[in-house]
Amino acid sequence: MSEHAVEQAANHGPTAGEYIVHHLTHWNTTGHAQAKIVDFSVFNVDTLIFSVSMGALALFMLWRAASKATSGVPGRFQAAVEIVLEMVADQAKGIIHSAESRKFIAPLALTVFVWIFFMNALDLLPVDLLPLIWQTASGDHHAYLRIVPTADLNGTLGMSIGVLLVCLYYNVKIKGFGGWVHELFSAPFGSHPVLAPLNFMMQLIEFAAKTISHGMRLFGNMYAGELVFMLIALMGAAWAGSFTGAALWVGHVIAGSMWAIFHILIITLQAFIFMMLALVYTGQAHEGH
Amino acid sequence: MNLNATLFAQLAVFFILAWFTMSFVWPPIVKALDERAKKIADGLAAADKAKMDLANAEKKAVDEMRKARESAAELRAGAERQAAQLIDEARSEAARLIAQAREAAEGEAGVAMQRAKEALREQVAALAVSGAERILRREINAQVHAELLANLNQELK
């Protein structure tokens, strides 16, 4: 459907629907919008580029602070990084009681927090800025580009499945494989042969629900935020010298500013929530039912 | 919102980034934080110790001052006592010397008076004898009446 709409948009100025559909289509390895809901032969190139570059940028920033870290009086940059790190370390200490596990999980939580914050922050760039630059640079005026990796379900589910794998690893590590399997069949309703299938079903549902809701929550927030930015951009695009157009343009400025300011909260909050849930889920993997 | 292989790529990136943080970011910062915490703790302990040392030194100084004052007072009292003793001794010595001098002078005066008395008595006796001689020149023989004259002389003494 979207492919069709965009081809139409090539012939004349895009309608509002075409504009939004175009903006919501990924630059992937097929060159057009993905036809099937699930197709593991396709990569979203834009998500990968921005996800990896934001990760690299975030880690480079942290690494610079780490390589210059002194026990003396810290500079502002070092102090800022230390504040974030201590916040994460405190949360990890409160949730995960094994110091050995914290050696991996706490840095993982810090990475997730800073990385997601950076990826979410891409949402604050004007929605048309990077796509326009890319369209001009590539010479294809209908090239697709979505710059927010966390507004791509693949990006967020990729991370939440990563958290799931960490949970499974610690389940086995802390309880032993036998102990974990026993837990799978004996919790939450109790250890009884009749209840075993029910228990196992509940456990599967629990893991699936945790992982999917973990990824979906971030995706939904960022996707909706991106969509609102696009709708606001449509108001500005209506500028055509008429009075209504001028009023819409003013509306764009006001609504855009308000939504961007509010979005600063969402960006930080969603990064924090993702980090906290990662800690809580790995913490649960340490506790027997 | 389609699912595709980006998911697995993101999964791999997730673990690579986490590994990087665990290896190169987390340990140096945590080390710096721990060291700083230790430094601050040490500094606070040193400050406490310095405060205690200062209090001790002040107490010691007060003690020393008190001791010095006490020993000075003691010395002054001793010196006063000694001075008083010296004055007493000098006074009694002077009194003794005066008494001695007075005694000696009195003795000398007595002797001189005695001598003068004797001289006067002898002169009186001689005058009496010579007067009597003049009166009794002829009738009295000095040799005959020597015993009488001697008796007279003895009585005049």
CSV table of C-alpha atoms in Angstrom, one decimal:
chain,number,residue,atom,x,y,z
A,1,MET,CA,0.0,0.0,0.0
A,2,SER,CA,2.7,2.4,1.0
A,3,GLU,CA,4.8,1.6,-2.1
A,4,HIS,CA,1.9,2.6,-4.2
A,5,ALA,CA,1.2,5.8,-2.3
A,6,VAL,CA,4.8,6.9,-2.6
A,7,GLU,CA,4.9,6.2,-6.3
A,8,GLN,CA,1.9,8.4,-6.6
A,9,ALA,CA,3.7,11.1,-4.6
A,10,ALA,CA,6.4,11.1,-7.2
A,11,ASN,CA,4.1,12.5,-9.8
A,12,HIS,CA,2.6,15.4,-7.8
A,13,GLY,CA,3.1,17.1,-4.4
A,14,PRO,CA,2.6,14.6,-1.6
A,15,THR,CA,-0.7,14.5,0.2
A,16,ALA,CA,-0.6,14.5,4.0
A,17,GLY,CA,-1.1,10.7,4.0
A,18,GLU,CA,1.6,10.2,1.4
A,19,TYR,CA,4.0,12.4,3.3
A,20,ILE,CA,3.5,10.4,6.5
A,21,VAL,CA,3.7,7.0,4.9
A,22,HIS,CA,6.9,8.1,3.1
A,23,HIS,CA,8.4,9.2,6.4
A,24,LEU,CA,7.4,5.9,8.1
A,25,THR,CA,9.1,3.8,5.5
A,26,HIS,CA,12.5,2.4,6.2
A,27,TRP,CA,15.5,2.5,4.0
A,28,ASN,CA,16.1,-1.2,3.7
A,29,THR,CA,18.0,-3.6,1.6
A,30,THR,CA,15.1,-4.2,-0.8
A,31,GLY,CA,14.9,-0.5,-1.8
A,32,HIS,CA,11.2,-0.4,-1.3
A,33,ALA,CA,8.8,-0.8,1.7
A,34,GLN,CA,8.9,-4.2,3.2
A,35,ALA,CA,5.9,-6.2,1.8
A,36,LYS,CA,5.6,-8.9,4.4
A,37,ILE,CA,5.1,-8.2,8.1
A,38,VAL,CA,8.0,-10.6,9.0
A,39,ASP,CA,10.8,-11.1,6.5
A,40,PHE,CA,14.2,-12.0,7.9
A,41,SER,CA,15.9,-11.5,4.5
A,42,VAL,CA,15.6,-7.8,4.9
A,43,PHE,CA,17.8,-5.3,6.9
A,44,ASN,CA,16.8,-1.8,7.8
A,45,VAL,CA,19.9,0.1,6.8
A,46,ASP,CA,18.9,3.3,8.4
A,47,THR,CA,18.1,1.7,11.8
A,48,LEU,CA,21.5,-0.1,11.7
A,49,ILE,CA,23.5,3.1,10.7
A,50,PHE,CA,21.9,5.3,13.3
A,51,SER,CA,21.8,2.7,16.0
A,52,VAL,CA,25.5,1.8,15.6
A,53,SER,CA,26.6,5.4,15.2
A,54,MET,CA,24.6,6.5,18.3
A,55,GLY,CA,26.1,3.6,20.2
A,56,ALA,CA,29.5,4.4,19.1
A,57,LEU,CA,29.0,8.1,20.0
A,58,ALA,CA,27.6,7.3,23.4
A,59,LEU,CA,30.4,4.9,24.2
A,60,PHE,CA,33.1,7.2,22.8
A,61,MET,CA,31.8,9.9,25.2
A,62,LEU,CA,31.8,7.5,28.1
A,63,TRP,CA,35.2,6.1,27.1
A,64,ARG,CA,36.7,9.6,27.0
A,65,ALA,CA,35.4,10.3,30.5
A,66,ALA,CA,36.7,6.9,31.7
A,67,SER,CA,40.1,7.3,30.2
A,68,LYS,CA,40.6,10.7,31.8
A,69,ALA,CA,39.0,9.8,35.1
A,70,THR,CA,41.0,10.8,38.1
A,71,SER,CA,40.4,10.4,41.7
A,72,GLY,CA,41.1,14.1,42.2
A,73,VAL,CA,38.8,17.0,41.6
A,74,PRO,CA,36.7,15.9,38.6
A,75,GLY,CA,35.9,18.2,35.7
A,76,ARG,CA,32.3,19.0,34.7
A,77,PHE,CA,32.2,16.4,32.0
A,78,GLN,CA,33.7,13.7,34.3
A,79,ALA,CA,31.3,14.7,37.1
A,80,ALA,CA,28.3,14.5,34.7
A,81,VAL,CA,29.4,11.0,33.6
A,82,GLU,CA,30.0,10.0,37.2
A,83,ILE,CA,26.5,11.2,38.2
A,84,VAL,CA,24.9,9.0,35.5
A,85,LEU,CA,27.2,6.1,36.4
A,86,GLU,CA,26.5,6.3,40.1
A,87,MET,CA,22.8,6.6,39.5
A,88,VAL,CA,22.9,3.3,37.5
A,89,ALA,CA,25.2,1.7,40.0
A,90,ASP,CA,22.9,2.6,42.9
A,91,GLN,CA,19.9,1.2,41.0
A,92,ALA,CA,21.8,-2.0,40.2
A,93,LYS,CA,22.9,-2.4,43.8
A,94,GLY,CA,19.3,-2.0,45.0
A,95,ILE,CA,17.9,-4.6,42.6
A,96,ILE,CA,20.7,-7.2,42.1
A,97,HIS,CA,22.3,-8.4,45.2
A,98,SER,CA,25.1,-10.5,43.6
A,99,ALA,CA,28.2,-8.3,43.2
A,100,GLU,CA,29.6,-10.8,40.7
A,101,SER,CA,26.5,-10.4,38.4
A,102,ARG,CA,26.6,-6.6,38.8
A,103,LYS,CA,30.0,-6.6,37.2
A,104,PHE,CA,28.3,-7.3,33.9
A,105,ILE,CA,24.7,-6.2,34.5
A,106,ALA,CA,25.5,-2.7,35.8
A,107,PRO,CA,27.6,-1.7,32.8
A,108,LEU,CA,25.0,-3.2,30.6
A,109,ALA,CA,22.3,-1.1,32.2
A,110,LEU,CA,24.5,2.0,31.8
A,111,THR,CA,25.1,1.2,28.1
A,112,VAL,CA,21.4,0.7,27.6
A,113,PHE,CA,20.5,3.9,29.3
A,114,VAL,CA,23.0,6.1,27.5
A,115,TRP,CA,22.6,4.4,24.1
A,116,ILE,CA,18.8,4.6,24.2
A,117,PHE,CA,18.9,8.2,25.3
A,118,PHE,CA,21.1,9.1,22.3
A,119,MET,CA,18.9,7.1,19.9
A,120,ASN,CA,15.8,8.7,21.3
A,121,ALA,CA,17.4,12.1,21.1
A,122,LEU,CA,17.6,11.8,17.3
A,123,ASP,CA,13.8,12.4,17.5
A,124,LEU,CA,14.5,16.0,18.4
A,125,LEU,CA,16.1,16.7,15.0
A,126,PRO,CA,13.7,18.3,12.6
A,127,VAL,CA,11.8,15.3,10.9
A,128,ASP,CA,12.7,16.4,7.4
A,129,LEU,CA,16.3,17.5,8.0
A,130,LEU,CA,18.3,14.3,7.7
A,131,PRO,CA,15.9,12.7,5.1
A,132,LEU,CA,16.3,15.8,3.0
A,133,ILE,CA,20.1,15.8,3.3
A,134,TRP,CA,20.1,12.1,2.4
A,135,GLN,CA,17.7,12.6,-0.6
A,136,THR,CA,19.9,15.4,-1.9
A,137,ALA,CA,23.2,13.5,-1.3
A,138,SER,CA,21.9,10.3,-2.9
A,139,GLY,CA,20.2,12.1,-5.8
A,140,ASP,CA,17.1,10.1,-5.2
A,141,HIS,CA,14.4,12.5,-4.1
A,142,HIS,CA,12.2,9.7,-2.9
A,143,ALA,CA,14.9,7.9,-0.9
A,144,TYR,CA,13.5,6.6,2.4
A,145,LEU,CA,15.2,7.4,5.7
A,146,ARG,CA,14.0,7.0,9.3
A,147,ILE,CA,16.6,8.2,11.7
A,148,VAL,CA,15.2,7.1,15.1
A,149,PRO,CA,16.3,3.4,15.7
A,150,THR,CA,14.1,3.2,18.8
A,151,ALA,CA,11.0,4.0,16.6
A,152,ASP,CA,11.8,0.8,14.7
A,153,LEU,CA,10.3,-2.4,16.4
A,154,ASN,CA,13.4,-4.3,15.2
A,155,GLY,CA,15.6,-2.0,17.2
A,156,THR,CA,13.7,-2.2,20.5
A,157,LEU,CA,12.8,-5.9,20.3
A,158,GLY,CA,16.5,-6.6,19.5
A,159,MET,CA,17.5,-5.0,22.7
A,160,SER,CA,14.7,-6.5,24.8
A,161,ILE,CA,15.6,-10.0,23.4
A,162,GLY,CA,19.1,-9.2,24.5
A,163,VAL,CA,17.8,-8.6,28.0
A,164,LEU,CA,15.9,-11.9,27.8
A,165,LEU,CA,19.0,-13.8,26.8
A,166,VAL,CA,20.8,-12.2,29.8
A,167,CYS,CA,17.9,-13.3,32.0
A,168,LEU,CA,18.1,-16.8,30.7
A,169,TYR,CA,21.8,-16.9,31.2
A,170,TYR,CA,21.6,-15.8,34.9
A,171,ASN,CA,18.6,-18.2,35.5
A,172,VAL,CA,20.9,-21.1,34.5
A,173,LYS,CA,24.0,-19.6,36.2
A,174,ILE,CA,22.4,-18.9,39.6
A,175,LYS,CA,19.9,-21.8,39.9
A,176,GLY,CA,21.8,-24.4,37.8
A,177,PHE,CA,20.1,-25.8,34.7
A,178,GLY,CA,18.2,-28.5,36.7
A,179,GLY,CA,17.1,-25.9,39.3
A,180,TRP,CA,15.9,-23.6,36.6
A,181,VAL,CA,14.0,-26.3,34.7
A,182,HIS,CA,12.4,-27.4,38.0
A,183,GLU,CA,11.4,-23.8,38.6
A,184,LEU,CA,9.8,-23.7,35.1
A,185,PHE,CA,7.5,-26.5,36.0
A,186,SER,CA,6.9,-25.9,39.6
A,187,ALA,CA,6.3,-22.1,39.8
A,188,PRO,CA,4.1,-20.2,40.2
A,189,PHE,CA,1.4,-22.7,41.2
A,190,GLY,CA,3.4,-25.2,43.2
A,191,SER,CA,5.3,-28.4,42.6
A,192,HIS,CA,2.7,-31.0,41.6
A,193,PRO,CA,2.7,-33.2,38.4
A,194,VAL,CA,-0.8,-32.1,37.5
A,195,LEU,CA,0.2,-28.4,37.7
A,196,ALA,CA,3.4,-28.8,35.8
A,197,PRO,CA,2.0,-28.0,32.3
A,198,LEU,CA,0.1,-25.1,33.6
A,199,ASN,CA,3.2,-23.8,35.4
A,200,PHE,CA,5.3,-24.1,32.3
A,201,MET,CA,2.7,-22.3,30.2
A,202,MET,CA,2.6,-19.5,32.7
A,203,GLN,CA,6.4,-19.2,32.7
A,204,LEU,CA,6.5,-19.1,28.9
A,205,ILE,CA,3.8,-16.4,28.8
A,206,GLU,CA,5.7,-14.5,31.5
A,207,PHE,CA,9.0,-14.5,29.6
A,208,ALA,CA,7.2,-13.6,26.3
A,209,ALA,CA,5.1,-10.8,27.9
A,210,LYS,CA,8.1,-9.3,29.7
A,211,THR,CA,10.2,-9.3,26.5
A,212,ILE,CA,7.6,-8.1,24.1
A,213,SER,CA,6.2,-5.4,26.4
A,214,HIS,CA,9.8,-4.3,27.2
A,215,GLY,CA,10.5,-3.7,23.5
A,216,MET,CA,7.0,-2.5,22.6
A,217,ARG,CA,6.9,0.1,25.3
A,218,LEU,CA,9.9,1.9,24.0
A,219,PHE,CA,8.9,1.5,20.4
A,220,GLY,CA,5.4,2.7,21.0
A,221,ASN,CA,6.5,5.8,22.8
A,222,MET,CA,9.1,6.8,20.2
A,223,TYR,CA,6.9,5.9,17.2
A,224,ALA,CA,4.1,7.9,18.6
A,225,GLY,CA,6.4,10.8,19.3
A,226,GLU,CA,7.8,10.7,15.8
A,227,LEU,CA,4.3,10.6,14.3
A,228,VAL,CA,3.3,13.7,16.3
A,229,PHE,CA,6.3,15.5,15.0
A,230,MET,CA,5.3,14.6,11.5
A,231,LEU,CA,1.8,15.8,12.0
A,232,ILE,CA,3.1,19.1,13.4
A,233,ALA,CA,5.4,19.3,10.4
A,234,LEU,CA,2.4,19.0,8.1
A,235,MET,CA,1.0,22.2,9.7
A,236,GLY,CA,4.1,24.1,8.7
A,237,ALA,CA,4.0,22.6,5.2
A,238,ALA,CA,0.5,24.1,4.7
A,239,TRP,CA,2.1,27.6,4.5
A,240,ALA,CA,1.0,29.0,1.2
A,241,GLY,CA,0.5,32.7,1.7
A,242,SER,CA,-3.1,32.4,2.9
A,243,PHE,CA,-4.2,33.4,6.4
A,244,THR,CA,-5.0,29.9,7.4
A,245,GLY,CA,-1.6,28.8,6.2
A,246,ALA,CA,0.1,31.5,8.2
A,247,ALA,CA,-1.9,30.5,11.3
A,248,LEU,CA,-0.9,26.9,10.8
A,249,TRP,CA,2.7,27.9,10.4
A,250,VAL,CA,2.5,29.7,13.8
A,251,GLY,CA,0.7,26.7,15.2
A,252,HIS,CA,3.6,24.6,13.9
A,253,VAL,CA,6.1,26.7,15.8
A,254,ILE,CA,4.1,26.7,19.0
A,255,ALA,CA,3.1,23.0,18.9
A,256,GLY,CA,6.5,21.9,17.7
A,257,SER,CA,8.3,23.7,20.5
A,258,MET,CA,5.9,22.4,23.1
A,259,TRP,CA,6.1,18.8,21.9
A,260,ALA,CA,9.9,19.0,21.6
A,261,ILE,CA,10.2,20.2,25.1
A,262,PHE,CA,7.8,17.6,26.4
A,263,HIS,CA,9.7,15.0,24.3
A,264,ILE,CA,12.9,15.7,26.2
A,265,LEU,CA,11.1,14.2,29.2
A,266,ILE,CA,9.9,11.2,27.2
A,267,ILE,CA,13.3,10.5,25.7
A,268,THR,CA,14.9,10.5,29.2
A,269,LEU,CA,12.1,8.7,30.9
A,270,GLN,CA,11.8,5.9,28.3
A,271,ALA,CA,15.6,5.3,28.4
A,272,PHE,CA,15.4,5.2,32.2
A,273,ILE,CA,12.4,2.8,32.1
A,274,PHE,CA,14.1,0.5,29.7
A,275,MET,CA,17.2,0.4,31.9
A,276,MET,CA,15.2,-0.1,35.0
A,277,LEU,CA,13.2,-3.0,33.5
A,278,ALA,CA,16.4,-4.6,32.2
A,279,LEU,CA,17.7,-4.5,35.8
A,280,VAL,CA,14.4,-5.7,37.3
A,281,TYR,CA,14.1,-8.6,34.9
A,282,THR,CA,17.7,-9.7,35.4
A,283,GLY,CA,17.2,-9.3,39.1
A,284,GLN,CA,14.2,-11.6,38.9
A,285,ALA,CA,16.4,-14.2,37.2
A,286,HIS,CA,18.5,-14.2,40.4
A,287,GLU,CA,15.5,-15.0,42.7
A,288,GLY,CA,13.8,-18.3,43.0
A,289,HIS,CA,10.0,-18.3,43.1
B,1,MET,CA,6.4,-1.8,11.9
B,2,ASN,CA,7.7,-4.9,10.1
B,3,LEU,CA,10.0,-7.4,11.6
B,4,ASN,CA,13.2,-8.3,9.8
B,5,ALA,CA,16.8,-9.3,10.3
B,6,THR,CA,17.6,-5.9,11.7
B,7,LEU,CA,16.5,-7.4,15.0
B,8,PHE,CA,19.4,-9.8,15.1
B,9,ALA,CA,21.9,-7.1,14.1
B,10,GLN,CA,20.6,-4.9,16.9
B,11,LEU,CA,20.9,-7.9,19.3
B,12,ALA,CA,24.5,-8.3,18.3
B,13,VAL,CA,25.2,-4.6,18.6
B,14,PHE,CA,23.5,-4.6,22.1
B,15,PHE,CA,26.0,-7.2,23.4
B,16,ILE,CA,29.0,-5.6,21.7
B,17,LEU,CA,28.2,-2.2,23.3
B,18,ALA,CA,27.6,-3.8,26.7
B,19,TRP,CA,30.9,-5.7,26.5
B,20,PHE,CA,32.7,-2.5,25.6
B,21,THR,CA,31.2,-0.6,28.6
B,22,MET,CA,32.0,-3.5,30.9
B,23,SER,CA,35.6,-3.7,29.7
B,24,PHE,CA,36.7,-0.1,29.1
B,25,VAL,CA,34.2,2.4,30.6
B,26,TRP,CA,32.9,1.0,33.9
B,27,PRO,CA,36.1,-0.2,35.7
B,28,PRO,CA,38.2,3.0,35.4
B,29,ILE,CA,35.3,5.3,36.5
B,30,VAL,CA,34.4,3.1,39.4
B,31,LYS,CA,38.1,2.9,40.4
B,32,ALA,CA,38.4,6.7,40.3
B,33,LEU,CA,35.2,7.0,42.4
B,34,ASP,CA,36.4,4.5,45.0
B,35,GLU,CA,39.8,6.2,45.2
B,36,ARG,CA,38.2,9.6,45.6
B,37,ALA,CA,35.9,8.2,48.3
B,38,LYS,CA,39.0,6.8,50.1
B,39,LYS,CA,40.9,10.1,49.7
B,40,ILE,CA,38.0,12.0,51.2
B,41,ALA,CA,37.6,9.5,54.1
B,42,ASP,CA,41.4,9.8,54.7
B,43,GLY,CA,41.2,13.6,54.6
B,44,LEU,CA,38.4,13.7,57.1
B,45,ALA,CA,40.2,11.3,59.4
B,46,ALA,CA,43.4,13.4,59.1
B,47,ALA,CA,41.4,16.6,59.9
B,48,ASP,CA,39.9,14.9,63.0
B,49,LYS,CA,43.3,13.8,64.1
B,50,ALA,CA,44.7,17.3,63.6
B,51,LYS,CA,41.9,18.7,65.6
B,52,MET,CA,42.5,16.3,68.5
B,53,ASP,CA,46.3,17.0,68.3
B,54,LEU,CA,45.6,20.7,68.5
B,55,ALA,CA,43.3,20.2,71.5
B,56,ASN,CA,46.0,18.1,73.2
B,57,ALA,CA,48.7,20.7,72.5
B,58,GLU,CA,46.5,23.5,73.9
B,59,LYS,CA,45.9,21.5,77.1
B,60,LYS,CA,49.6,20.8,77.4
B,61,ALA,CA,50.4,24.4,76.9
B,62,VAL,CA,47.9,25.4,79.6
B,63,ASP,CA,49.5,22.8,82.0
B,64,GLU,CA,53.0,24.1,81.3
B,65,MET,CA,51.9,27.6,81.9
B,66,ARG,CA,50.3,26.7,85.2
B,67,LYS,CA,53.4,24.7,86.2
B,68,ALA,CA,55.7,27.6,85.4
B,69,ARG,CA,53.5,30.0,87.3
B,70,GLU,CA,53.5,27.7,90.3
B,71,SER,CA,57.3,27.2,90.3
B,72,ALA,CA,57.8,31.0,89.9
B,73,ALA,CA,55.6,31.6,92.9
B,74,GLU,CA,57.5,29.0,94.9
B,75,LEU,CA,60.8,30.5,94.0
B,76,ARG,CA,59.6,34.0,95.0
B,77,ALA,CA,58.3,32.7,98.3
B,78,GLY,CA,61.7,30.9,98.9
B,79,ALA,CA,63.6,34.1,98.1
B,80,GLU,CA,61.4,36.2,100.3
B,81,ARG,CA,61.9,33.7,103.2
B,82,GLN,CA,65.6,33.6,102.7
B,83,ALA,CA,65.8,37.4,102.5
B,84,ALA,CA,63.8,37.7,105.7
B,85,GLN,CA,66.1,35.2,107.4
B,86,LEU,CA,69.2,37.1,106.2
B,87,ILE,CA,67.8,40.3,107.6
B,88,ASP,CA,67.0,38.6,110.9
B,89,GLU,CA,70.5,37.2,111.1
B,90,ALA,CA,72.0,40.6,110.3
B,91,ARG,CA,69.8,42.3,112.9
B,92,SER,CA,70.8,39.9,115.6
B,93,GLU,CA,74.5,40.1,114.6
B,94,ALA,CA,74.3,43.8,114.8
B,95,ALA,CA,72.6,43.7,118.2
B,96,ARG,CA,75.3,41.3,119.4
B,97,LEU,CA,78.1,43.5,118.2
B,98,ILE,CA,76.5,46.6,119.8
B,99,ALA,CA,76.2,44.7,123.1
B,100,GLN,CA,79.8,43.5,122.9
B,101,ALA,CA,81.1,47.0,122.1
B,102,ARG,CA,79.1,48.5,124.9
B,103,GLU,CA,80.4,45.8,127.4
B,104,ALA,CA,84.0,46.5,126.3
B,105,ALA,CA,83.6,50.2,126.6
B,106,GLU,CA,82.0,49.8,130.0
B,107,GLY,CA,84.9,47.5,131.2
B,108,GLU,CA,87.5,49.9,129.9
B,109,ALA,CA,85.8,52.8,131.5
B,110,GLY,CA,85.6,50.9,134.9
B,111,VAL,CA,89.3,50.1,134.8
B,112,ALA,CA,90.2,53.7,133.9
B,113,MET,CA,88.0,54.9,136.8
B,114,GLN,CA,89.7,52.5,139.2
B,115,ARG,CA,93.1,53.6,138.0
B,116,ALA,CA,92.1,57.2,138.4
B,117,LYS,CA,90.7,56.5,141.9
B,118,GLU,CA,93.9,54.8,143.0
B,119,ALA,CA,96.0,57.6,141.5
B,120,LEU,CA,93.8,60.1,143.3
B,121,ARG,CA,93.9,58.1,146.6
B,122,GLU,CA,97.7,57.8,146.4
B,123,GLN,CA,97.9,61.5,145.7
B,124,VAL,CA,95.6,62.3,148.6
B,125,ALA,CA,97.6,60.0,150.9
B,126,ALA,CA,100.9,61.6,149.8
B,127,LEU,CA,99.3,65.1,150.2
B,128,ALA,CA,98.1,64.1,153.7
B,129,VAL,CA,101.4,62.6,154.6
B,130,SER,CA,103.3,65.6,153.3
B,131,GLY,CA,100.9,67.9,155.1
B,132,ALA,CA,101.3,66.0,158.3
B,133,GLU,CA,105.0,65.9,157.8
B,134,ARG,CA,105.1,69.7,157.4
B,135,ILE,CA,103.1,70.0,160.6
B,136,LEU,CA,104.9,67.5,162.6
B,137,ARG,CA,108.4,67.8,161.0
B,138,ARG,CA,110.2,67.7,164.0
B,139,GLU,CA,108.3,65.5,166.3
B,140,ILE,CA,107.7,62.7,163.9
B,141,ASN,CA,110.5,60.4,162.8
B,142,ALA,CA,109.6,58.9,159.5
B,143,GLN,CA,111.4,55.7,160.3
B,144,VAL,CA,110.0,55.5,163.8
B,145,HIS,CA,106.5,56.1,162.7
B,146,ALA,CA,106.7,54.2,159.5
B,147,GLU,CA,104.3,51.6,160.7
B,148,LEU,CA,101.8,54.2,161.7
B,149,LEU,CA,102.1,55.9,158.4
B,150,ALA,CA,101.6,52.7,156.5
B,151,ASN,CA,98.5,52.0,158.6
B,152,LEU,CA,97.2,55.4,157.8
B,153,ASN,CA,98.0,55.0,154.2
B,154,GLN,CA,96.1,51.6,154.3
B,155,GLU,CA,93.1,53.2,155.8
B,156,LEU,CA,92.9,55.9,153.2
B,157,LYS,CA,92.6,53.3,150.5
